Coordinates of C-alpha atoms in Angstrom, one line a residue:
Chain H
M10 CA -4.5 34.8 -6.7
T11 CA -5.3 31.4 -8.2
M12 CA -7.0 28.8 -6.1
A13 CA -4.8 25.9 -5.1
L14 CA -5.8 22.5 -6.6
I15 CA -5.3 20.8 -3.2
E16 CA -5.3 22.7 0.1
T17 CA -4.9 21.4 3.6
V18 CA -5.9 23.4 6.6
N19 CA -4.2 22.3 9.9
I20 CA -4.4 18.6 9.1
G21 CA -3.0 16.1 11.5
Q22 CA -3.0 12.4 11.7
K23 CA -2.4 10.1 14.6
Y24 CA -1.8 6.3 14.9
A25 CA -2.3 4.6 18.2
G26 CA -3.0 7.9 19.9
Q27 CA 0.3 9.5 18.8
Y28 CA 0.4 12.4 16.4
I29 CA 2.7 11.6 13.5
L30 CA 1.6 14.6 11.5
K31 CA 0.5 17.9 13.0
D32 CA -1.0 21.2 11.7
V33 CA 0.1 20.8 8.1
N34 CA -1.0 23.7 5.9
L35 CA -0.1 23.1 2.4
N36 CA -1.2 24.3 -1.0
I37 CA -0.6 22.3 -4.2
N38 CA -1.0 24.4 -7.3
R39 CA -2.4 23.1 -10.6
G40 CA 0.3 21.9 -12.9
E41 CA 3.3 22.1 -10.5
V42 CA 5.7 19.4 -9.5
F43 CA 5.9 19.5 -5.7
A44 CA 8.5 17.4 -3.9
L45 CA 8.1 16.5 -0.2
I46 CA 11.5 15.8 1.1
G47 CA 12.5 14.7 4.5
P48 CA 14.2 11.8 6.3
T49 CA 12.6 8.4 6.6
G50 CA 9.8 8.4 9.2
A51 CA 9.2 12.2 8.8
G52 CA 5.5 11.6 7.8
K53 CA 5.8 11.9 4.0
T54 CA 3.8 8.8 3.3
T55 CA 1.1 9.7 5.7
L56 CA 0.8 13.2 4.2
L57 CA 0.6 11.7 0.7
R58 CA -2.1 9.3 1.9
L59 CA -4.1 12.2 3.4
L60 CA -3.8 14.2 0.2
D61 CA -4.8 11.3 -2.0
L62 CA -7.8 10.8 0.3
L63 CA -6.7 7.2 1.3
E64 CA -7.0 8.2 4.9
V65 CA -9.2 10.6 6.8
P66 CA -7.2 13.1 8.9
A67 CA -7.6 13.0 12.7
S68 CA -7.9 16.8 12.6
G69 CA -8.1 19.6 10.1
S70 CA -9.7 19.8 6.6
V71 CA -8.7 18.9 3.0
Y72 CA -10.0 20.8 0.0
F73 CA -9.7 19.5 -3.6
D74 CA -10.5 21.9 -6.4
G75 CA -12.5 24.0 -3.9
M76 CA -14.6 21.1 -2.5
D77 CA -14.3 20.1 1.1
V78 CA -13.3 16.5 0.8
T79 CA -12.4 15.9 4.4
D80 CA -14.9 13.2 5.2
N81 CA -17.7 13.1 2.7
K82 CA -17.5 9.6 1.2
S83 CA -19.0 10.3 -2.2
L84 CA -17.1 13.6 -2.7
R85 CA -13.9 11.8 -1.7
L86 CA -14.5 9.0 -4.3
Q87 CA -15.3 11.7 -6.9
A88 CA -12.1 13.6 -6.1
R89 CA -10.0 10.4 -5.8
R90 CA -11.1 9.5 -9.4
R91 CA -9.2 12.6 -10.5
M92 CA -6.0 11.5 -8.9
S93 CA -3.8 8.4 -8.7
F94 CA -1.0 7.2 -6.4
V95 CA 2.0 5.1 -7.0
L96 CA 2.8 3.5 -3.6
Q97 CA 6.3 3.2 -2.3
K98 CA 6.3 -0.5 -2.7
P99 CA 3.8 -0.9 -5.5
V100 CA 1.8 -4.1 -5.7
V101 CA 0.3 -5.5 -8.9
F102 CA -2.9 -7.5 -9.2
N103 CA -2.5 -11.2 -10.0
M104 CA -3.4 -10.7 -13.7
S105 CA -1.8 -9.6 -16.9
V106 CA 0.0 -6.3 -17.3
Y107 CA -2.7 -5.1 -19.6
N108 CA -5.5 -5.9 -17.1
N109 CA -3.5 -4.2 -14.3
V110 CA -3.2 -1.0 -16.3
A111 CA -6.9 -1.3 -17.4
C112 CA -8.3 -1.6 -13.8
G113 CA -8.6 2.1 -13.0
L114 CA -10.4 2.7 -16.4
R115 CA -12.8 -0.2 -15.9
W116 CA -13.7 1.1 -12.4
R117 CA -14.5 4.4 -14.1
R118 CA -16.7 2.5 -16.6
E119 CA -14.8 3.7 -19.7
K120 CA -15.5 2.0 -23.1
E121 CA -13.4 -1.0 -24.1
A122 CA -12.0 0.9 -27.1
T123 CA -10.9 3.8 -24.9
I124 CA -9.4 1.5 -22.4
R125 CA -7.3 -0.3 -25.1
Q126 CA -6.0 2.9 -26.5
R127 CA -5.2 4.5 -23.1
V128 CA -3.6 1.3 -21.8
S129 CA -1.2 1.0 -24.7
R130 CA -0.3 4.7 -24.5
A131 CA 0.4 4.5 -20.8
L132 CA 2.5 1.3 -21.3
E133 CA 4.5 3.0 -24.1
L134 CA 5.1 6.1 -21.9
A135 CA 6.4 3.8 -19.1
D136 CA 8.4 1.8 -21.7
M137 CA 6.6 -1.4 -20.8
A138 CA 4.7 -2.0 -24.1
E139 CA 6.4 -5.3 -24.8
Y140 CA 5.2 -6.8 -21.5
I141 CA 1.6 -6.2 -22.2
N142 CA 0.5 -9.9 -22.0
R143 CA 2.8 -11.0 -19.2
N144 CA 1.4 -11.9 -15.8
A145 CA 2.4 -8.8 -13.7
R146 CA 3.5 -10.9 -10.8
T147 CA 6.4 -12.3 -12.8
L148 CA 8.1 -8.9 -13.2
S149 CA 11.2 -7.5 -11.5
G150 CA 11.1 -4.6 -9.1
G151 CA 11.9 -1.9 -11.6
E152 CA 9.4 -3.4 -14.1
T153 CA 6.7 -3.6 -11.4
Q154 CA 7.4 0.1 -10.6
R155 CA 6.9 1.0 -14.2
V156 CA 3.7 -1.0 -14.5
A157 CA 2.5 0.9 -11.4
I158 CA 3.3 4.2 -13.0
A159 CA 1.6 3.2 -16.3
R160 CA -1.4 2.1 -14.3
A161 CA -1.5 5.4 -12.5
L162 CA -1.1 7.3 -15.7
A163 CA -3.7 5.4 -17.7
V164 CA -6.6 7.1 -15.8
A165 CA -5.2 10.5 -16.9
P166 CA -5.0 11.9 -13.4
E167 CA -5.1 15.6 -12.7
V168 CA -2.8 14.8 -9.8
L169 CA -0.2 12.1 -9.7
F170 CA 1.2 11.1 -6.3
L171 CA 4.5 9.3 -6.2
D172 CA 5.9 7.9 -2.9
E173 CA 9.7 7.4 -3.1
P174 CA 9.4 6.3 -6.8
T175 CA 13.0 5.1 -6.9
A176 CA 13.7 4.2 -3.2
N177 CA 14.1 0.4 -3.7
L178 CA 15.6 0.3 -7.1
D179 CA 19.1 -0.2 -8.6
P180 CA 20.8 2.8 -10.3
I181 CA 19.8 1.7 -13.8
S182 CA 16.1 1.2 -12.9
T183 CA 16.3 4.5 -11.0
S184 CA 17.5 6.5 -14.0
K185 CA 15.0 4.8 -16.2
I186 CA 12.1 5.7 -13.8
E187 CA 13.5 9.3 -13.6
E188 CA 13.5 9.5 -17.4
V189 CA 9.8 8.4 -17.5
L190 CA 8.9 10.9 -14.8
A191 CA 10.8 13.7 -16.5
H192 CA 8.8 12.8 -19.6
I193 CA 5.5 12.9 -17.8
I194 CA 6.4 16.2 -16.2
G195 CA 7.4 17.7 -19.4
D196 CA 4.7 16.2 -21.6
Q197 CA 1.5 16.2 -19.7
K198 CA -0.2 18.9 -17.8
T199 CA -0.3 16.7 -14.7
T200 CA 0.2 18.0 -11.2
V201 CA 2.8 15.8 -9.6
V202 CA 3.3 15.4 -5.8
M203 CA 6.2 13.2 -4.9
A204 CA 7.8 12.2 -1.7
T205 CA 11.6 11.5 -1.6
H206 CA 14.3 11.4 0.9
N207 CA 16.7 12.1 -1.9
M208 CA 17.5 15.8 -1.9
S209 CA 19.0 15.8 -5.4
Q210 CA 16.1 14.0 -6.9
G211 CA 13.8 16.6 -5.5
Q212 CA 16.0 19.4 -6.9
R213 CA 16.2 17.8 -10.3
L214 CA 12.5 17.2 -10.8
A215 CA 10.5 19.7 -8.6
D216 CA 9.3 23.2 -9.1
R217 CA 8.7 23.5 -5.4
I218 CA 9.9 21.7 -2.4
G219 CA 8.4 21.2 1.1
V220 CA 10.8 20.0 3.8
I221 CA 9.0 17.8 6.3
M222 CA 10.5 16.6 9.6
N223 CA 8.9 14.9 12.6
G224 CA 5.5 15.4 11.1
E225 CA 5.8 19.1 10.5
I226 CA 6.4 21.1 7.3
L227 CA 9.4 23.2 8.2
Q228 CA 9.8 25.2 4.9
T229 CA 8.4 25.3 1.4
G230 CA 10.0 27.1 -1.5
S231 CA 11.8 26.7 -4.8
P232 CA 14.7 24.2 -4.8
G233 CA 17.0 27.1 -5.0
D234 CA 15.5 28.8 -2.0
I235 CA 15.6 25.7 0.1
F236 CA 19.1 24.9 -0.9
S237 CA 20.6 28.4 -0.5
T238 CA 18.5 29.9 2.2
P239 CA 17.2 27.2 4.6
Q240 CA 15.2 28.9 7.4
K241 CA 15.8 26.4 10.1
K242 CA 18.8 24.5 11.4
E243 CA 17.2 21.1 10.7
V244 CA 16.5 22.1 7.1
A245 CA 20.0 23.3 6.7
E246 CA 21.4 20.0 8.0
F247 CA 19.1 18.0 5.8
V248 CA 20.0 19.9 2.6
G249 CA 23.7 19.4 3.2
V250 CA 24.9 22.6 4.9
D251 CA 27.7 21.1 6.9
N252 CA 28.9 24.2 8.7
I253 CA 26.2 25.4 11.2
L254 CA 27.8 27.7 13.7
S255 CA 26.0 29.2 16.7
G256 CA 26.8 32.8 17.7
V257 CA 25.5 36.2 18.6
I258 CA 25.5 39.4 16.4
V259 CA 27.9 41.8 18.2
N260 CA 28.2 44.6 15.6
R261 CA 26.6 45.9 12.5
D262 CA 27.6 48.3 9.8
N263 CA 24.6 48.7 7.5
E264 CA 24.0 45.1 6.3
L265 CA 27.4 43.8 7.3
V266 CA 27.2 42.2 10.7
T267 CA 29.9 40.7 12.9
I268 CA 29.0 37.5 14.7
D269 CA 30.8 36.2 17.7
I270 CA 31.2 32.4 17.3
G271 CA 32.7 31.4 20.7
G272 CA 35.3 34.1 20.6
N273 CA 36.0 34.0 16.8
L274 CA 34.5 36.8 14.8
I275 CA 33.0 36.2 11.3
Q276 CA 31.3 38.7 9.0
A277 CA 28.1 38.2 7.1
I278 CA 25.2 40.0 5.5
S279 CA 22.0 40.0 7.6
D280 CA 19.1 42.2 8.8
Y281 CA 19.1 40.9 12.4
P282 CA 19.9 43.4 15.1
I283 CA 22.8 43.4 17.5
G284 CA 22.3 40.9 20.3
E285 CA 20.3 38.5 18.2
E286 CA 21.2 34.8 18.7
V287 CA 21.8 33.2 15.3
H288 CA 23.1 30.3 13.3
A289 CA 25.6 31.0 10.6
L290 CA 25.3 28.5 7.8
I291 CA 28.3 28.0 5.4
R292 CA 28.3 25.5 2.6
P293 CA 31.6 23.6 2.5
E294 CA 32.0 24.2 -1.2
D295 CA 32.1 28.0 -0.5
I296 CA 35.2 27.7 1.6
T297 CA 38.6 27.9 0.0
L298 CA 41.8 26.6 1.5
A299 CA 45.3 28.2 1.0
P300 CA 48.7 27.6 2.5
R301 CA 49.3 31.3 3.0
K302 CA 47.2 34.3 4.0
D303 CA 46.5 35.8 0.6
A304 CA 45.2 39.2 -0.1
S305 CA 41.6 38.7 -1.0
S306 CA 38.2 40.5 -1.0
A307 CA 36.8 37.8 1.2
R308 CA 35.9 39.1 4.6
N309 CA 36.6 36.0 6.6
T310 CA 40.0 34.2 6.9
F311 CA 40.9 31.8 9.7
E312 CA 44.1 30.1 10.4
G313 CA 43.9 26.5 11.5
R314 CA 45.1 22.9 11.4
I315 CA 43.6 20.2 9.3
A316 CA 41.9 17.8 11.8
R317 CA 40.6 15.2 9.3
I318 CA 40.7 14.5 5.6
F319 CA 38.3 12.0 3.8
P320 CA 37.7 11.5 0.1
V321 CA 34.1 11.4 -1.2
G322 CA 34.1 10.5 -4.9
A323 CA 36.1 13.0 -6.9
L324 CA 36.1 15.4 -4.0
V325 CA 37.9 15.6 -0.7
R326 CA 36.3 16.8 2.5
V327 CA 38.7 18.6 4.8
E328 CA 37.9 19.5 8.4
V329 CA 39.9 22.5 9.6
A330 CA 40.2 23.3 13.4
C331 CA 40.3 27.1 13.6
G332 CA 38.8 27.7 17.0
F333 CA 35.7 26.0 15.7
P334 CA 35.4 23.1 13.2
L335 CA 35.0 24.2 9.6
L336 CA 34.3 21.7 6.8
A337 CA 35.6 22.5 3.3
V338 CA 35.3 20.6 0.1
V339 CA 38.0 20.7 -2.5
T340 CA 38.7 18.6 -5.6
K341 CA 41.2 15.7 -5.3
R342 CA 43.5 17.6 -7.6
S343 CA 43.6 20.7 -5.4
A344 CA 44.2 18.6 -2.3
E345 CA 47.2 17.0 -4.1
D346 CA 48.5 20.4 -5.4
L347 CA 48.3 21.9 -1.9
S348 CA 49.6 18.6 -0.4
L349 CA 46.9 18.7 2.2
A350 CA 47.5 16.4 5.1
V351 CA 46.3 16.0 8.7
N352 CA 47.9 18.6 11.1
K353 CA 49.1 20.8 8.2
R354 CA 48.6 24.5 8.8
V355 CA 46.1 26.2 6.3
Y356 CA 44.1 29.3 5.9
A357 CA 40.3 28.9 5.4
T358 CA 38.6 31.7 3.6
F359 CA 35.0 32.5 2.8
K360 CA 33.1 35.6 1.7
A361 CA 30.6 37.4 3.9
T362 CA 28.0 36.8 1.3
A363 CA 28.6 33.0 1.5
V364 CA 27.3 33.0 5.1
H365 CA 23.6 32.5 5.5
I366 CA 22.2 33.8 8.8
I367 CA 19.1 32.3 10.4
K368 CA 17.6 33.1 13.8
R369 CA 18.1 30.6 16.6
W370 CA 14.7 29.4 17.8
N371 CA 15.3 27.8 21.1
Chain N
M27 CA -14.6 -62.1 5.1
T28 CA -16.0 -63.7 2.0
E29 CA -19.2 -61.8 2.7
L30 CA -17.4 -58.5 2.7
W31 CA -15.6 -59.4 -0.5
E32 CA -18.7 -60.5 -2.3
G33 CA -20.4 -57.3 -1.1
L34 CA -17.5 -55.2 -2.5
V35 CA -17.7 -57.0 -5.9
T36 CA -21.5 -56.5 -6.1
A37 CA -21.1 -52.9 -5.1
V38 CA -18.6 -52.2 -7.9
K39 CA -21.0 -54.0 -10.3
L40 CA -23.8 -51.7 -9.1
I41 CA -21.7 -48.7 -9.8
I42 CA -20.4 -49.8 -13.2
S43 CA -23.9 -50.8 -14.4
L44 CA -25.1 -47.4 -13.3
D45 CA -27.7 -48.9 -11.1
P46 CA -30.7 -46.6 -11.1
E47 CA -31.2 -46.5 -7.4
V48 CA -27.5 -45.8 -6.7
M49 CA -27.4 -43.1 -9.3
E50 CA -30.6 -41.5 -8.1
I51 CA -29.4 -41.3 -4.5
A52 CA -25.9 -40.0 -5.4
G53 CA -27.5 -37.5 -7.8
R54 CA -29.8 -36.2 -5.0
S55 CA -26.9 -35.9 -2.6
L56 CA -24.9 -33.9 -5.0
A57 CA -27.9 -31.7 -5.9
I58 CA -28.9 -30.9 -2.3
S59 CA -25.3 -30.2 -1.2
A60 CA -24.5 -28.2 -4.3
T61 CA -27.6 -26.1 -3.7
S62 CA -26.8 -25.4 -0.1
S63 CA -23.1 -24.7 -0.9
T64 CA -24.2 -22.1 -3.6
I65 CA -26.6 -20.4 -1.2
A66 CA -24.1 -20.4 1.6
A67 CA -21.4 -19.0 -0.8
L68 CA -23.8 -16.2 -1.9
I69 CA -24.3 -15.2 1.7
C70 CA -20.7 -15.7 2.9
L71 CA -18.6 -14.1 0.2
P72 CA -20.2 -10.6 0.5
L73 CA -20.6 -10.9 4.3
G74 CA -17.0 -12.0 4.6
A75 CA -15.9 -9.0 2.5
V76 CA -18.0 -6.6 4.7
I77 CA -16.6 -8.0 7.9
H78 CA -13.1 -8.0 6.6
S79 CA -13.1 -4.5 5.3
N80 CA -14.8 -2.8 8.2
K81 CA -13.6 -2.0 11.7
F82 CA -16.1 -2.3 14.4
P83 CA -16.1 -3.2 18.1
G84 CA -16.3 -6.9 18.8
K85 CA -14.9 -7.9 15.4
R86 CA -12.3 -10.2 16.9
T87 CA -15.0 -11.8 19.1
L88 CA -17.3 -12.3 16.1
I89 CA -14.5 -14.0 14.1
N90 CA -13.8 -16.2 17.2
I91 CA -17.4 -17.2 17.4
V92 CA -17.6 -18.0 13.7
Q93 CA -14.5 -20.2 14.0
T94 CA -15.9 -22.0 17.0
L95 CA -19.0 -22.8 14.9
F96 CA -16.7 -24.7 12.4
S97 CA -17.3 -27.7 14.5
L98 CA -21.0 -27.2 15.0
P99 CA -22.5 -30.7 15.6
T100 CA -24.7 -31.7 12.7
V101 CA -27.4 -33.1 15.2
A102 CA -27.5 -29.7 16.9
V103 CA -28.3 -28.0 13.7
G104 CA -30.8 -30.8 13.0
L105 CA -32.4 -30.2 16.3
F106 CA -32.6 -26.4 15.7
V107 CA -34.1 -26.8 12.2
F108 CA -36.5 -29.4 13.6
V109 CA -37.8 -27.2 16.3
L110 CA -38.1 -24.3 13.9
F111 CA -40.0 -26.1 11.2
S112 CA -41.9 -28.9 12.9
R113 CA -45.7 -28.6 12.9
A114 CA -45.7 -27.1 16.4
G115 CA -42.7 -24.8 15.7
P116 CA -42.8 -21.1 15.1
I117 CA -42.8 -21.5 11.3
G118 CA -44.2 -24.9 11.1
G119 CA -46.9 -23.6 8.8
L120 CA -44.5 -23.6 5.9
D121 CA -44.7 -27.4 5.9
I122 CA -41.2 -28.0 4.7
M123 CA -40.2 -30.5 7.4
F124 CA -38.9 -33.8 5.9
T125 CA -38.3 -32.2 2.5
P126 CA -35.1 -31.4 0.6
V127 CA -35.8 -27.7 1.4
A128 CA -35.4 -28.4 5.1
M129 CA -32.2 -30.3 4.4
V130 CA -30.8 -27.4 2.3
I131 CA -31.7 -24.9 5.0
G132 CA -30.0 -27.1 7.6
Q133 CA -26.8 -27.5 5.5
V134 CA -26.6 -23.8 4.8
I135 CA -26.6 -23.2 8.6
L136 CA -24.1 -25.9 9.1
I137 CA -21.5 -24.8 6.5
S138 CA -21.9 -21.1 6.6
P139 CA -19.5 -20.6 9.5
I140 CA -16.9 -22.6 7.6
M141 CA -17.3 -20.6 4.4
L142 CA -17.5 -17.3 6.2
G143 CA -14.5 -17.9 8.5
L144 CA -12.3 -19.2 5.7
T145 CA -13.4 -16.3 3.4
I146 CA -12.4 -13.8 6.1
S147 CA -9.1 -15.5 6.7
A148 CA -8.4 -15.7 3.0
L149 CA -9.1 -12.0 2.7
S150 CA -6.8 -11.1 5.6
G151 CA -4.0 -13.0 3.7
V152 CA -4.2 -10.4 0.9
D153 CA -1.5 -7.7 1.1
K154 CA -3.1 -4.5 2.6
A155 CA -1.5 -2.6 -0.3
I156 CA -3.9 -4.3 -2.8
A157 CA -6.9 -2.5 -1.3
D158 CA -4.9 0.7 -1.0
T159 CA -3.9 0.5 -4.7
A160 CA -7.4 -0.2 -5.8
I161 CA -8.8 2.7 -3.8
S162 CA -6.1 5.0 -5.1
L163 CA -7.0 4.0 -8.6
G164 CA -10.6 5.1 -8.1
A165 CA -12.3 1.9 -7.0
S166 CA -15.5 2.2 -5.0
G167 CA -16.0 0.1 -1.8
L168 CA -17.7 -2.7 -3.8
Q169 CA -15.0 -2.6 -6.5
T170 CA -12.3 -2.8 -3.9
A171 CA -14.0 -5.8 -2.3
V172 CA -14.3 -7.6 -5.6
I173 CA -10.6 -7.1 -6.5
T174 CA -9.6 -8.2 -3.0
L175 CA -11.7 -11.4 -3.3
R176 CA -10.2 -12.0 -6.7
E177 CA -6.7 -11.7 -5.4
A178 CA -7.7 -14.2 -2.7
R179 CA -9.6 -16.4 -5.1
F180 CA -7.6 -19.6 -4.5
A181 CA -7.9 -19.5 -0.7
V182 CA -11.6 -18.4 -1.0
L183 CA -12.3 -21.3 -3.4
A184 CA -10.6 -23.7 -0.9
G185 CA -13.0 -22.5 1.8
L186 CA -16.0 -23.0 -0.5
I187 CA -14.9 -26.5 -1.3
M188 CA -14.4 -27.3 2.4
G189 CA -18.0 -26.2 3.0
F190 CA -19.3 -28.4 0.2
G191 CA -17.3 -31.4 1.6
R192 CA -18.9 -30.9 5.0
A193 CA -22.4 -30.7 3.5
I194 CA -22.2 -33.8 1.4
S195 CA -20.6 -36.0 4.1
E196 CA -22.9 -35.1 7.0
V197 CA -25.6 -37.6 8.1
G198 CA -27.2 -36.5 11.4
L199 CA -28.8 -33.4 10.0
S200 CA -30.2 -35.1 6.8
L201 CA -31.6 -37.9 8.8
M202 CA -33.3 -35.6 11.4
V203 CA -34.9 -33.0 9.0
G204 CA -35.0 -35.0 5.8
G205 CA -36.4 -38.2 7.2
N206 CA -34.5 -40.5 4.8
I207 CA -37.6 -40.9 2.6
A208 CA -36.9 -43.1 -0.4
G209 CA -37.0 -41.3 -3.7
F210 CA -37.4 -38.0 -1.9
T211 CA -35.0 -37.1 0.8
R212 CA -32.7 -40.2 0.8
T213 CA -29.1 -39.2 0.3
I214 CA -25.8 -41.2 0.2
T215 CA -25.1 -40.9 3.9
T216 CA -28.6 -41.6 5.1
A217 CA -28.9 -44.5 2.7
I218 CA -25.6 -46.0 4.0
S219 CA -26.7 -45.8 7.6
L220 CA -30.1 -47.4 6.8
E221 CA -28.8 -50.2 4.5
T222 CA -26.1 -51.0 7.0
S223 CA -28.5 -51.4 9.8
K224 CA -30.7 -53.6 7.5
G225 CA -27.7 -55.7 6.7
D226 CA -27.8 -54.8 3.0
L227 CA -24.1 -54.3 2.6
E228 CA -23.9 -54.2 -1.2
L229 CA -25.8 -51.0 -1.6
A230 CA -24.2 -49.4 1.4
L231 CA -20.7 -50.2 0.1
A232 CA -21.5 -49.0 -3.4
L233 CA -22.7 -45.6 -2.0
G234 CA -19.7 -45.5 0.4
I235 CA -17.4 -46.0 -2.5
I236 CA -19.1 -43.1 -4.4
L237 CA -18.9 -40.9 -1.4
I238 CA -15.2 -41.6 -1.0
V239 CA -14.7 -40.9 -4.7
I240 CA -16.4 -37.6 -4.3
A241 CA -14.2 -36.8 -1.3
L242 CA -11.2 -37.8 -3.4
V243 CA -12.2 -35.5 -6.3
I244 CA -12.8 -32.6 -3.8
N245 CA -9.4 -33.2 -2.3
L246 CA -7.7 -33.3 -5.7
V247 CA -9.3 -30.1 -6.7
L248 CA -8.4 -28.5 -3.4
N249 CA -4.8 -29.5 -3.8
R250 CA -4.6 -28.2 -7.2
V251 CA -6.1 -24.9 -6.1
Q252 CA -3.8 -24.5 -3.2
Q253 CA -0.7 -25.2 -5.3
R254 CA -1.5 -22.2 -7.5

């Protein structure tokens, strides 16, 4: 087992006597891209600040490359000089773009020639080379963000922290930043830890995701794992599982279980025993709608009436009332072909394997 | 009225002809105040950075006290320095009473609260994210303080200029601990007060005009700096 580059043991942080982060145990491995995702106010920024050693945790310990860097000032500075951080709302120093990017290198007492070379490389990477002599305070939001990224890259960090790198930017600047980030991730052997509330950004860029809510890490895993098999209801909600049904397992036949959802029975695959209280998670895109009850291998078919229809981009979300509300997503074209309308009678079908079962905790 | 007018004309002539006595007094004033301002700045910039960047109990109270001392009466400082350095005083043996050194010490005490207070308030005007950014880029505590001061440079400079302005324009302190000795501790303000009481308005007016011009220049620089 390889040692993690950064490891936290039960770290917590409190502001004004209130814990906003509690008992976080997290390993960041060398070379990986780790995305912290969670809603605004979940504690992402605080956790990044603790990992980057900008703050001392109220409890617990932080290890960097095997060293305990929880509160030793000189070790913290030493470790911090191997990392850099792009703040959510980056600020630039009131000086030229060149001098901004050179700052971190000057503080490390690098030679002028090295600085010149590293600054121009970093600015090229961030596609900001032509702004080298501009006063950094005169730049737009997207340009400021890219200078901040170049400034963080110039010091050749082993770990790069990014806090919501595209949160306050327009779509064009966002895609430009993502392009730069994808380049860094692909090109350099840098460990990247980024916070984002944007699930799809996390999925696009990260090797591993940690879902954080209310100051706690609820689940870590590959984007595929988090997306397909969320372990908690809150995670499921956050990653866009719209159908979360509460029920009890009432029968099982090998792995095939029957779950009683308020009188309706659905079938799914699960290891949980009879009597277990569970949530059944079904992605709306896994549900098909039909005007008749077709012969199908799918184990679950429910008759219901369409309660609501609302378009989302090229798709249409359809809420079917079939004893319980079930949300399905179909293309606009399908919706037209089936002439879906409110109050129309439809059959909603999904496979037992499309149902993800998690234990109910409270 | 004609007396005042004639006085003014003579005063202007004294200035234009670079009268040795006028120039000597003005030069001494500038030298003493510049020295005390430099010493006070060397104390107050680092001290202000330390106070700003550290949390400690009583910080708010300390800042309040410093701000109260902005209006420290010059004669009170004069009295304090007098008691300290007079022959019978605790360090009277240094024998610096009625020398420019005593005046510089007094002025440093007088203007340090202004420079310190304005430095701290200039630093608190800097976005907190500046320090965070510097620290995250690997700056040490000292390096962080330097970049924060640099970001606040215009407001900090304004504070230093305010301190210099107070030093060059005060009279009570210079009179008490300098003694207004001709060719040694006589400054613009002490000379004005002496010459006026003697009825020698020409010299007093000439020096008064120079003092106002200095104040004007300071004000112009200050304005320039604050518009940046």
